[in-house]
Amino acid sequence: MNHHANHEQIPLKDYAERAYLDYSMYVVLDRALPFVGDGLKPVQRRIVYSMSELGLDAAAKPKKSARTVGDVIGKFHPHGDSACYEAMVLMAQPFSYRYPLIDGQGNFGSQDDPKSFAAMRYTESRLTPMAELLLQELAHGTVDWIANFDGTLEEPSWLPARVPHVLLNGSTGIAVGMATDIPPHNLREVASACIRLLDDPEASVADLCEHVRGPDFPTAAEIITPAADLLALYETGNGSVRCRAVWKREEGNIVVTALPYQVSPSKILEQIAAQMRAKKLPMLEDIRDESDHENPIRIVLMPRSNRIDLEQMMQHLNATTDLEKSYRVNLNMIGLDGKPQVKHLRQILSEWLRFRQDTVTRRLRHRLAKVERRLHLLEGLRIAFLNLDEVIRIVRHEDEPRPVLIARFGLSEEQADYILETRLRQLARLEEMKINAERDALEEERARINVVLGSKARLRTLVKDELREDARKYGDERRSPLVERSAAQALAETALVASEPVTVVLSKKGWARAAKGHEVNGAELGYREGDAYLAAAQGRTTQQVAFIDSSGRSYSAPAHTLPSARGNGEPLTGRFQTPPGAHFEALAIADPATRLVLASDFGYGFVTRFEALLGNKKAGKQVLNVDAKAHVLMPVAVADTARDRIVVATNAGHLLMFSVADLPELDRGKGNKLIEIPKAKLSGGERVAGIAVIPEEKGEVTLHAGQRKLTLRWSDLVEYQGARAARGKLLPRGLQRVERVVGG
């Protein structure tokens, strides 16, 4: 016995393919994309239609939302109630919809949290006057009716929109393999473009963009996309729109009064607070949210001082928070042919106008049929009036008056029925005059309708007049100002660092850290086992630090990126790529224009600007050419190259002072000889112990030799003055083993 007699066997691949295709077609056509005609997705259409069926127009008393949702899902939309209610709430939120279709009473969410609406059992709703533009002509034979999901009721396939609603409120949706992002637009601008297209069917997208200047969001945030980009967007149906918050100065503070579409104030506060916590906004003191019922958006930013460039600060915040936001635009919708397509502006408007002209034609034909039927009945009544006695006689004496009336006066069945149903009081003399007046009015209307139906130009004029009237009645001014500005740029990281004093400490093993303040003694800090203090340099957190290794290469890093001195710091080898065998020997921190003396302990050096030490590569840059076995000395700052003097001391006690102007200014190299150290002495271990730069006639130098130290004032130093590259004079006995030279 074959159990599979009633079953069809198909390969799983074919079944899965067909099932997925069916599903995706359903999602595309019946769920996610709007129809160009009324701009609605099925769930929205069903909500609006159900509310009109419940009599919830703009003048009615609102009813519980649960009542509407129950009707929608029970009669037309067999899906979840929460999804249906959410779609309904969206149409009632003035910050989500440019022209809300539903007037909600109760908590319908706020811009701060659009999803915070109350449950449907608590809220009430009715349609807004704007929804009239979708429903007004529904009963006038303008739409095709289809059976609902269980075949017990009928619902409209679309709504007879009197305006291009598809652009007015926009739409977003994700289907299968495609999505739609249509921004909202201004009714008056769109209607004006439609009228232009009716007048000039050859109008280009650029011509239409003279009317539709760009999207118009429900918020007053600026649209900063250049006009050329907006035009390209409308020409292709693809692109993006950038919106920026609006702010004003108020008593030295910044007050943000409008945020981009669908940006919540709490999100902005969160983003700015996070930057403040991360110490990324030194220019900002505090931030307050003063939004209330009167001012839905009022975010107050308090700068740290009145010297701060507010424009620059806001540019940075625009770039790093949602104060500036970009919106994808993808004008994808279901066309009149029932197929999804990304359309450009001219296509959308011309398809909609075709839809509108068809709707108006259907409305006129429907009205014409009604007028002709009424005229037909009135004609029967007129015959009855003219032969009233005869009619009464037939009705009184005949068993079946209907066929006799039809035969006697040449009436249709409809006319005969109408005469028989007429009340006696309608046979008064006055009524006859009323009938004649009504007939004249209807005949005039019939002639008028026939003229419009017979002429495309007249039809266009009618559509145009209705559009103009609707735009006047329901339209409003543009809300989103169009202001061309370039996209915001975030400030450089250095500009966001608070300028604070810092001491950068380098250990012998090449570990670096930054201690707050200038009163830090590097030798007293703790070090890892086997490591010790090597050198320190004072500067500010906003400056760069240059580290120089034993091969004469320089590497740079922003001071604020170095770890705190609470720990041991970080090894510079992790940050930079040094040549094999090289180790860090010196560091400097200064402004880029500061001049330094860079030298090796073999007695060669030159003057260079600090920016010559800065390199953004991990491998650094070669700055000082160092002899084999020579070491790099700590760079020393020069205040005035023309007048400053340089003091050079060797560890054998030779001291020489000469003018800094005698040294060349180079970007890199070995430099010139500072002090003469004979070859024999070099091989015997004599080296430069240190250098100092002092101002002329005011400076002094302190020499450290073991436990002893000697301070030489200007009057003492004059004795050691000589020409560059001289041998210098010997220091007093006991101070000839110089280890360090400190200028003051």
XYZ file of C-alpha atoms in Angstrom:
744
model
C 0.000 0.000 0.000
C 1.440 3.365 -1.017
C 1.222 5.952 1.769
C 2.608 8.669 -0.471
C -0.162 8.616 -3.044
C -1.427 12.051 -2.001
C 1.975 13.659 -1.642
C 4.115 15.493 -4.118
C 7.830 14.914 -3.815
C 10.117 17.803 -4.699
C 13.834 18.252 -4.016
C 14.561 20.128 -0.787
C 16.595 22.690 -2.757
C 13.602 23.616 -4.916
C 11.276 23.721 -1.941
C 13.613 25.947 0.114
C 14.217 28.213 -2.866
C 10.521 28.635 -3.563
C 9.627 29.141 0.112
C 12.330 31.772 0.571
C 11.356 33.565 -2.626
C 7.704 33.618 -1.586
C 8.685 34.966 1.816
C 10.990 37.625 0.399
C 8.363 38.762 -2.103
C 5.884 39.034 0.752
C 8.310 41.094 2.865
C 9.189 43.382 -0.037
C 5.654 43.972 -1.279
C 3.479 43.490 1.798
C 5.544 44.663 4.697
C 8.667 46.753 4.310
C 8.320 49.093 1.327
C 5.835 51.924 0.838
C 3.650 52.286 -2.258
C 4.357 55.350 -4.386
C 0.638 56.196 -4.548
C -0.212 56.708 -0.886
C 3.278 56.366 0.624
C 2.082 53.766 3.119
C 3.107 50.265 4.075
C 0.228 47.774 4.507
C 0.177 47.975 8.308
C -0.049 51.786 8.209
C -2.753 51.692 5.550
C -4.774 49.234 7.606
C -4.448 51.323 10.762
C -5.608 54.497 9.000
C -8.463 52.656 7.257
C -9.595 50.918 10.466
C -9.652 54.229 12.318
C -11.777 55.787 9.582
C -14.137 52.790 9.794
C -14.394 53.344 13.561
C -15.396 56.934 12.828
C -12.238 58.320 14.479
C -11.791 61.363 12.259
C -10.227 64.612 13.465
C -13.539 65.907 14.812
C -14.505 62.724 16.681
C -13.905 61.948 20.334
C -10.738 59.815 20.591
C -11.084 56.138 21.482
C -8.742 53.792 23.278
C -5.814 52.746 21.093
C -6.403 49.132 22.083
C -9.770 49.358 20.320
C -8.116 50.389 17.056
C -5.315 47.835 17.349
C -7.880 45.113 18.065
C -9.795 46.053 14.935
C -6.662 46.177 12.793
C -5.282 42.795 13.815
C -8.695 41.156 14.033
C -9.967 42.300 10.675
C -7.042 43.071 8.378
C -3.578 42.469 9.795
C -3.044 39.032 11.378
C 0.191 39.923 13.159
C 1.350 40.846 16.670
C -0.483 43.591 18.519
C 2.707 45.201 19.866
C 4.209 45.612 16.392
C 0.933 47.054 15.147
C 0.692 49.463 18.102
C 4.300 50.551 17.591
C 3.551 51.400 13.953
C 0.542 53.363 15.171
C 2.559 55.262 17.809
C 5.138 56.220 15.207
C 2.433 57.871 13.114
C 1.403 59.924 16.147
C 4.853 61.174 17.227
C 5.413 64.743 16.006
C 9.191 64.252 16.321
C 9.093 61.085 14.164
C 6.533 62.091 11.546
C 6.759 65.404 9.735
C 2.970 65.370 9.277
C 1.524 63.008 11.934
C -1.498 61.019 10.730
C -2.722 60.172 14.219
C -3.582 62.517 17.051
C -2.595 60.682 20.219
C -3.760 61.458 23.736
C -1.660 60.146 26.591
C 1.991 59.174 26.652
C 3.148 58.570 23.074
C 6.869 58.683 23.908
C 9.268 61.616 23.839
C 12.198 62.642 21.682
C 14.446 61.577 24.539
C 13.081 58.060 24.418
C 10.663 57.386 21.531
C 10.028 53.862 22.828
C 8.784 55.092 26.235
C 5.120 55.268 25.136
C 2.384 53.959 27.421
C 0.582 50.666 26.736
C -2.314 50.818 24.286
C -4.874 50.290 27.051
C -3.905 53.683 28.506
C -3.711 55.844 25.399
C -6.420 57.203 23.155
C -6.199 58.218 19.537
C -7.999 59.599 16.531
C -6.927 60.702 13.059
C -5.420 64.113 12.344
C -6.822 66.473 9.696
C -3.815 65.435 7.576
C -5.220 61.876 7.361
C -8.235 63.372 5.572
C -5.980 63.815 2.556
C -5.590 60.032 2.428
C -9.198 59.073 3.120
C -11.385 61.833 1.705
C -12.047 60.149 -1.631
C -12.160 56.555 -0.404
C -15.925 56.205 -0.837
C -15.859 57.712 -4.331
C -14.928 54.604 -6.278
C -11.269 55.578 -6.405
C -9.631 52.377 -5.174
C -9.692 48.642 -5.819
C -11.017 46.579 -2.930
C -9.545 43.205 -1.999
C -10.688 40.533 0.420
C -9.069 40.599 3.841
C -7.017 37.624 5.105
C -10.033 35.462 5.972
C -12.249 36.574 3.092
C -15.004 37.972 5.331
C -14.358 41.679 4.743
C -12.939 43.950 2.109
C -10.070 46.376 2.490
C -8.658 49.005 0.116
C -5.564 48.034 -1.936
C -4.318 51.586 -1.488
C -5.640 54.899 -0.213
C -6.529 57.727 -2.624
C -3.883 60.186 -1.411
C -4.507 63.768 -2.508
C -0.805 64.676 -1.916
C 2.499 62.789 -2.557
C 2.530 61.340 0.933
C 5.402 59.000 0.031
C 7.787 61.980 0.247
C 6.038 63.914 3.010
C 6.532 61.577 5.941
C 9.233 59.444 4.405
C 9.727 55.820 5.299
C 12.383 53.402 6.463
C 12.252 49.665 6.030
C 14.453 46.634 5.615
C 13.154 44.017 3.219
C 15.002 40.970 1.902
C 17.981 42.049 -0.167
C 16.840 45.666 -0.255
C 16.010 48.526 2.061
C 14.347 51.898 1.868
C 15.254 55.213 3.510
C 13.046 58.041 2.341
C 13.477 61.269 4.329
C 10.475 63.508 5.085
C 9.781 66.566 2.905
C 7.809 69.777 3.032
C 4.256 69.591 1.643
C 4.333 73.029 0.034
C 7.658 72.361 -1.699
C 6.569 68.949 -3.001
C 3.188 70.270 -4.183
C 4.952 73.148 -5.930
C 7.259 70.653 -7.726
C 4.206 68.604 -8.798
C 2.569 71.703 -10.245
C 5.798 72.510 -12.109
C 5.829 68.986 -13.544
C 2.191 69.277 -14.636
C 2.971 72.575 -16.371
C 6.192 71.302 -17.885
C 6.269 67.495 -18.281
C 9.845 67.770 -19.612
C 11.154 69.408 -16.400
C 14.456 67.878 -15.241
C 15.347 66.833 -11.706
C 17.399 70.049 -11.424
C 14.265 72.077 -12.336
C 12.228 70.214 -9.712
C 14.953 70.807 -7.116
C 14.246 74.544 -7.451
C 11.047 73.640 -5.567
C 12.146 70.639 -3.450
C 15.300 72.139 -1.990
C 16.018 69.180 0.260
C 14.441 66.989 2.931
C 12.519 68.699 5.727
C 12.816 66.872 9.034
C 10.454 67.367 11.977
C 13.312 69.022 13.918
C 14.820 72.459 13.376
C 18.382 71.118 13.025
C 20.292 72.490 10.027
C 20.751 70.431 6.878
C 24.368 71.164 5.951
C 24.676 69.012 2.823
C 25.776 71.150 -0.178
C 23.089 71.839 -2.806
C 25.113 69.939 -5.449
C 25.098 66.796 -3.273
C 21.355 67.126 -2.666
C 20.785 67.454 -6.409
C 22.877 64.322 -7.039
C 20.807 62.525 -4.401
C 17.531 63.426 -6.136
C 18.972 62.526 -9.536
C 20.017 59.029 -8.478
C 17.683 58.222 -5.595
C 20.734 57.398 -3.478
C 22.982 59.409 -1.203
C 23.098 60.866 2.256
C 21.981 63.971 4.109
C 23.921 65.514 6.966
C 22.168 67.358 9.789
C 23.721 69.497 12.500
C 22.362 70.734 15.831
C 21.507 74.422 16.205
C 23.126 76.370 19.063
C 23.408 79.929 20.279
C 25.574 81.867 22.719
C 23.896 82.867 25.970
C 25.819 84.621 28.766
C 29.080 83.000 27.746
C 27.502 79.529 27.590
C 26.395 77.507 24.603
C 22.727 76.526 24.418
C 21.771 73.755 21.997
C 18.159 74.329 20.894
C 17.608 71.750 18.145
C 19.037 68.278 17.584
C 19.207 66.223 14.388
C 16.278 63.943 13.526
C 15.834 61.015 15.930
C 18.743 62.013 18.187
C 17.862 61.960 21.864
C 19.180 64.638 24.246
C 20.177 61.983 26.798
C 22.402 60.282 24.194
C 24.182 63.607 23.536
C 24.670 64.222 27.270
C 26.050 60.698 27.625
C 28.501 61.133 24.731
C 29.795 64.485 26.008
C 30.014 63.248 29.622
C 32.038 60.222 28.468
C 34.549 62.536 26.773
C 34.729 64.719 29.887
C 35.390 61.668 32.061
C 38.143 60.574 29.689
C 39.669 64.060 30.047
C 39.154 64.612 26.321
C 37.282 67.929 26.760
C 39.492 70.235 28.858
C 37.681 73.289 27.469
C 34.332 72.240 28.954
C 33.486 72.895 32.604
C 29.989 71.419 32.882
C 26.926 70.317 30.920
C 23.267 70.644 31.927
C 20.011 69.452 30.437
C 17.430 72.195 30.894
C 14.855 70.736 28.514
C 11.273 71.181 29.705
C 7.753 71.444 28.306
C 8.341 74.928 26.877
C 11.824 74.155 25.530
C 11.770 70.515 24.372
C 15.507 70.767 23.615
C 17.752 72.929 25.767
C 21.222 71.562 26.476
C 23.570 74.045 28.166
C 27.345 73.664 27.763
C 29.518 75.731 30.099
C 33.051 76.465 28.826
C 35.939 76.572 31.302
C 36.778 80.185 30.496
C 35.726 83.004 28.204
C 38.958 82.663 26.203
C 37.851 79.365 24.678
C 37.024 79.400 20.971
C 33.392 78.259 21.123
C 33.152 77.712 17.346
C 36.133 75.375 17.476
C 34.763 73.517 20.481
C 31.375 73.012 18.834
C 33.079 71.820 15.622
C 34.847 69.189 17.690
C 31.638 68.126 19.457
C 29.787 67.994 16.137
C 32.441 65.626 14.811
C 32.634 63.390 17.874
C 28.970 63.194 18.985
C 25.529 62.913 17.403
C 25.214 66.725 17.342
C 25.975 66.138 13.680
C 24.508 63.093 12.011
C 24.422 61.653 8.543
C 21.296 59.963 7.172
C 21.304 57.423 4.396
C 18.851 58.157 1.596
C 17.597 55.374 -0.629
C 14.402 56.276 -2.492
C 13.220 52.701 -2.896
C 9.459 52.119 -3.206
C 6.830 50.034 -4.930
C 5.866 51.704 -8.185
C 2.554 51.731 -10.017
C 3.710 48.586 -11.805
C 3.803 46.765 -8.441
C 7.584 46.365 -8.552
C 10.143 47.776 -6.111
C 12.582 50.268 -7.597
C 14.943 53.036 -6.487
C 13.480 56.092 -8.190
C 14.775 59.597 -8.784
C 12.680 62.618 -7.904
C 11.161 63.099 -11.352
C 10.123 59.442 -11.529
C 8.508 59.594 -8.092
C 6.546 62.752 -8.844
C 5.497 61.765 -12.360
C 4.360 58.309 -11.169
C 2.467 59.913 -8.328
C 0.831 62.409 -10.717
C -0.213 59.532 -12.945
C -1.691 57.857 -9.868
C -3.423 61.107 -8.895
C -4.860 61.674 -12.367
C -6.170 58.085 -12.421
C -7.702 58.617 -8.970
C -9.363 61.880 -10.010
C -10.654 60.247 -13.223
C -12.150 57.379 -11.213
C -13.671 59.840 -8.766
C -15.227 61.866 -11.578
C -16.569 58.765 -13.346
C -18.029 57.507 -10.087
C -19.688 60.878 -9.500
C -20.900 60.995 -13.105
C -22.562 57.574 -12.720
C -24.289 58.820 -9.560
C -25.414 62.044 -11.246
C -26.778 60.151 -14.244
C -28.653 57.694 -12.035
C -30.192 60.541 -10.067
C -31.140 62.369 -13.274
C -32.733 59.161 -14.528
C -34.844 58.895 -11.363
C -35.762 62.576 -11.478
C -36.860 62.155 -15.100
C -39.241 59.361 -13.981
C -40.557 61.573 -11.211
C -41.143 64.437 -13.667
C -43.221 62.138 -15.902
C -45.243 61.140 -12.830
C -45.866 64.812 -11.995
C -47.047 65.575 -15.512
C -49.473 62.618 -15.367
C -50.233 62.603 -11.693
C -53.975 61.720 -11.912
C -53.283 58.843 -14.280
C -50.475 57.532 -11.990
C -52.773 57.676 -8.934
C -55.525 55.871 -10.845
C -53.148 53.069 -11.902
C -51.774 52.687 -8.373
C -55.338 52.564 -6.914
C -56.974 50.236 -9.390
C -54.277 47.914 -10.693
C -53.291 44.771 -8.771
C -49.735 45.020 -10.156
C -49.179 48.760 -10.768
C -45.455 48.431 -11.575
C -45.608 46.749 -15.025
C -48.614 48.913 -15.971
C -46.688 52.111 -15.120
C -43.696 50.862 -17.098
C -45.843 50.076 -20.127
C -48.014 53.207 -19.930
C -45.212 55.811 -19.577
C -42.190 53.998 -21.015
C -40.375 53.994 -17.636
C -37.481 51.808 -16.543
C -37.977 49.414 -13.628
C -35.817 51.651 -11.452
C -37.972 54.705 -12.259
C -41.200 52.806 -11.618
C -39.931 51.605 -8.222
C -38.856 55.129 -7.322
C -42.290 56.552 -8.211
C -44.050 53.873 -6.150
C -41.768 54.563 -3.181
C -42.357 58.311 -3.311
C -44.285 59.684 -0.327
C -47.537 61.541 -0.853
C -46.199 64.735 0.653
C -43.460 64.787 -2.007
C -46.124 65.229 -4.631
C -46.838 68.789 -3.508
C -46.457 71.648 -5.954
C -43.369 72.959 -4.095
C -41.579 69.657 -4.499
C -41.925 69.854 -8.265
C -39.976 73.117 -8.244
C -37.308 71.514 -6.063
C -37.017 68.589 -8.454
C -36.581 70.907 -11.415
C -33.926 72.931 -9.600
C -32.055 69.745 -8.604
C -32.251 68.445 -12.171
C -30.821 71.713 -13.550
C -27.953 71.640 -11.062
C -27.179 67.990 -11.823
C -27.265 68.543 -15.565
C -24.837 71.397 -15.173
C -22.567 69.175 -13.039
C -22.775 66.368 -15.607
C -21.714 68.741 -18.370
C -18.839 70.003 -16.217
C -17.601 66.478 -15.409
C -17.822 65.426 -19.053
C -15.739 68.420 -20.091
C -13.010 67.503 -17.569
C -13.105 63.820 -18.518
C -12.884 64.695 -22.178
C -9.826 66.939 -21.847
C -6.437 66.027 -20.420
C -5.581 69.700 -19.975
C -8.746 70.275 -17.889
C -7.925 67.202 -15.784
C -4.406 68.521 -15.171
C -5.803 71.910 -14.162
C -8.198 70.256 -11.709
C -5.386 68.205 -10.156
C -3.256 71.357 -9.980
C -5.965 73.433 -8.284
C -6.678 70.702 -5.743
C -2.959 70.322 -4.965
C -2.579 74.070 -4.546
C -5.568 74.222 -2.216
C -4.400 71.246 -0.114
C -0.883 72.704 0.177
C -2.360 76.031 1.295
C -4.649 74.391 3.830
C -2.401 71.709 5.289
C 1.120 72.910 4.419
C 3.491 74.845 6.645
C 6.859 76.559 6.536
C 10.089 74.559 6.212
C 11.411 73.440 9.596
C 14.931 72.268 8.742
C 16.954 75.251 7.509
C 19.323 74.501 4.611
C 22.726 75.928 5.489
C 25.773 74.901 3.500
C 28.640 74.121 5.839
C 31.554 71.756 5.561
C 31.433 68.578 7.639
C 32.768 69.054 11.164
C 36.374 68.207 11.907
C 37.440 66.841 15.271
C 40.230 68.759 16.977
C 43.697 67.255 17.015
C 44.341 65.146 20.088
C 46.838 67.696 21.405
C 44.226 70.455 21.317
C 42.036 68.389 23.623
C 44.666 67.975 26.313
C 44.576 70.313 29.278
C 47.871 72.226 29.417
C 49.444 71.147 32.723
C 53.074 71.106 33.918
C 54.704 67.701 33.641
C 58.115 66.147 34.244
C 59.089 63.307 31.921
C 61.476 60.839 33.555
C 63.678 58.388 31.649
C 65.399 55.421 33.283
C 68.699 53.835 32.271
C 66.902 50.834 30.824
C 64.714 53.043 28.638
C 61.479 53.196 30.652
C 59.567 56.478 30.453
C 56.822 58.045 32.568
C 55.268 61.455 33.124
C 54.933 62.936 36.610
C 52.558 65.854 37.262
C 54.205 69.148 38.123
C 57.765 70.428 37.935
C 58.734 69.768 41.578
C 59.625 66.155 40.840
C 63.021 64.703 41.657
C 63.475 61.805 39.250
C 66.258 60.263 41.336
C 63.841 59.790 44.247
C 61.264 57.797 42.253
C 61.080 54.017 42.550
C 62.579 51.889 39.748
C 62.427 48.287 38.724
C 65.154 46.039 40.001
C 68.387 46.618 38.131
C 67.153 49.930 36.753
C 67.884 53.492 37.870
C 67.233 57.158 37.098
C 68.908 58.497 33.943
C 67.419 61.884 33.061
C 64.332 64.088 33.312
C 62.891 66.991 31.311
C 60.226 69.522 32.247
C 57.443 70.664 29.944
C 53.669 70.678 29.518
C 51.152 67.924 28.735
C 50.328 69.598 25.404
C 53.920 69.286 24.145
C 55.753 66.466 22.407
C 58.640 64.590 24.016
C 61.668 63.577 21.966
C 63.759 60.580 23.069
C 67.237 60.177 21.568
C 68.996 56.827 21.483
C 72.712 56.007 21.464
C 72.750 55.836 17.649
C 71.600 59.476 17.417
C 68.053 58.644 16.295
C 65.174 60.684 17.691
C 61.658 59.377 18.440
C 58.688 61.456 19.537
C 55.447 60.990 21.466
C 52.821 63.377 22.918
C 53.623 63.956 26.609
C 50.051 63.241 27.700
C 50.202 59.718 26.245
C 52.981 58.613 28.612
C 51.946 56.592 31.665
C 51.762 58.231 35.086
C 54.719 58.247 37.461
C 52.737 56.231 40.001
C 54.057 53.099 38.295
C 57.371 52.309 36.627
C 56.245 53.723 33.284
C 56.501 51.850 30.010
C 59.487 50.574 28.011
C 60.093 52.813 24.988
C 61.126 49.766 22.986
C 57.441 48.794 22.964
C 56.530 52.133 21.392
C 59.452 52.607 18.983
C 61.657 50.425 16.784
C 65.282 51.106 17.749
C 68.328 49.786 15.853
C 69.911 46.617 17.317
C 72.058 47.368 20.354
C 70.890 50.987 20.698
C 69.593 52.275 24.029
C 67.962 55.545 25.058
C 70.343 58.188 26.386
C 68.601 61.578 26.344
C 65.249 63.319 26.100
C 63.846 66.794 25.470
C 60.410 68.394 25.735
C 59.668 71.813 24.227
C 57.591 73.785 21.729
C 58.412 73.013 18.080
C 60.156 76.374 17.471
C 62.431 76.142 20.533
C 66.143 75.918 19.663
C 68.344 73.338 21.372
C 72.023 72.477 21.445
C 72.423 68.832 20.501
C 75.818 67.305 21.220
C 77.774 64.105 21.851
C 80.312 63.570 24.623
C 83.073 63.462 21.985
C 82.685 67.234 21.861
C 80.742 67.790 18.616
C 77.353 69.473 18.354
C 75.027 71.944 16.633
C 71.945 74.062 17.225
C 68.613 72.724 15.956
C 64.926 73.515 16.305
C 62.991 71.091 18.492
C 60.666 70.200 15.589
C 63.669 68.613 13.810
C 63.595 65.923 16.526
C 59.954 65.073 15.887
C 59.117 62.156 13.658
C 55.785 60.393 13.436
C 57.300 57.074 12.407
C 57.893 54.284 14.883
C 61.433 53.933 13.559
C 62.263 57.557 14.437
C 64.665 59.703 12.408
C 68.436 60.098 12.372
C 69.329 63.498 13.855
C 72.802 63.351 15.435
C 75.659 61.510 13.753
C 77.514 59.918 16.645
C 81.077 58.553 16.610
C 81.583 54.953 17.702
C 81.667 54.715 21.489
C 80.364 58.284 21.832
C 77.247 59.049 23.873
C 74.481 61.581 23.354
C 74.304 64.415 25.876
C 71.068 65.862 27.239
C 69.903 68.614 24.816
C 69.957 72.133 26.277
C 67.480 74.903 25.346
C 68.698 78.177 23.802
C 66.707 81.359 24.486
C 68.638 83.836 22.288
C 71.045 82.423 19.698
C 72.744 85.810 19.215
C 73.549 86.524 22.869
C 73.490 83.244 24.814
C 76.727 81.560 25.768
C 77.470 77.857 25.881
C 79.580 76.361 28.677
C 81.270 73.005 27.971
C 83.083 70.996 30.666
C 85.026 67.750 30.303
C 85.351 65.086 32.982
C 89.088 65.948 33.154
C 88.315 69.483 34.366
C 88.623 71.539 31.166
C 85.994 74.285 30.903
C 85.264 76.495 27.899
C 82.671 79.220 27.308
C 81.878 80.641 23.866
C 78.961 82.219 22.021
C 76.118 79.969 20.800
C 76.193 81.987 17.561
C 79.487 80.227 16.727
C 77.620 76.925 16.318
C 75.805 76.156 13.042
C 72.027 75.594 12.967
C 71.330 72.231 11.314
C 68.422 69.810 10.994
C 70.763 66.838 11.291
C 74.449 65.969 11.192
C 77.535 65.687 13.389
C 77.909 69.397 14.019
C 81.088 71.335 14.808
C 83.687 70.812 17.488
C 82.696 72.399 20.786
C 85.900 71.788 22.789
C 89.250 70.301 21.891
C 89.884 66.850 23.378
C 93.194 65.472 22.001
C 93.024 61.956 20.543
C 95.267 60.542 23.256
C 93.012 61.994 25.924
C 89.915 60.665 24.124
C 91.326 57.169 24.077
C 92.267 57.685 27.721
C 88.611 58.313 28.543
C 88.254 62.109 28.555
C 84.746 63.077 27.520
C 82.429 66.055 27.673
C 80.680 65.763 31.060
C 77.962 68.216 30.220
C 76.980 71.440 28.542
C 74.921 74.418 29.720
C 73.520 77.446 27.918
C 73.372 80.683 29.936
C 72.355 84.276 29.191
C 75.175 86.763 28.661
C 76.335 88.642 31.801
C 73.615 87.117 33.990
C 74.057 83.368 33.971
C 75.825 81.006 36.317
C 76.856 77.372 36.130
C 76.994 74.712 38.860
C 79.524 71.922 38.418
C 79.059 68.609 40.247
C 82.135 66.466 41.037
C 81.401 63.615 43.404
C 80.159 65.126 46.675
C 81.525 68.549 45.810
C 79.907 71.228 43.743
C 81.060 74.604 42.567
C 78.909 77.484 41.306
C 80.659 79.798 38.844
C 79.062 83.219 38.369
C 79.446 85.346 35.240
C 82.488 87.142 36.672
C 84.189 83.754 37.254
C 83.169 82.386 33.872
C 84.732 85.274 31.926
C 88.129 83.695 32.676
C 87.096 80.541 30.803
C 85.928 82.416 27.738
C 87.560 81.367 24.495
C 87.075 80.481 20.868
C 84.909 77.528 19.888
C 86.917 74.273 19.649
C 89.623 75.579 22.015
C 90.959 73.365 24.826
C 89.500 75.605 27.549
C 91.012 76.311 31.002
C 91.520 73.815 33.782
C 89.236 74.058 36.786
C 90.651 74.301 40.335
C 92.021 71.065 41.830
C 89.426 68.830 43.449
C 86.847 69.845 40.834
C 88.579 68.285 37.880
C 86.408 65.149 37.902
C 83.265 66.892 36.625
C 80.192 64.645 36.341
C 77.398 67.138 35.647
C 77.002 70.712 34.493
C 73.825 72.600 35.406
C 73.110 76.051 33.992
C 71.124 78.609 35.916
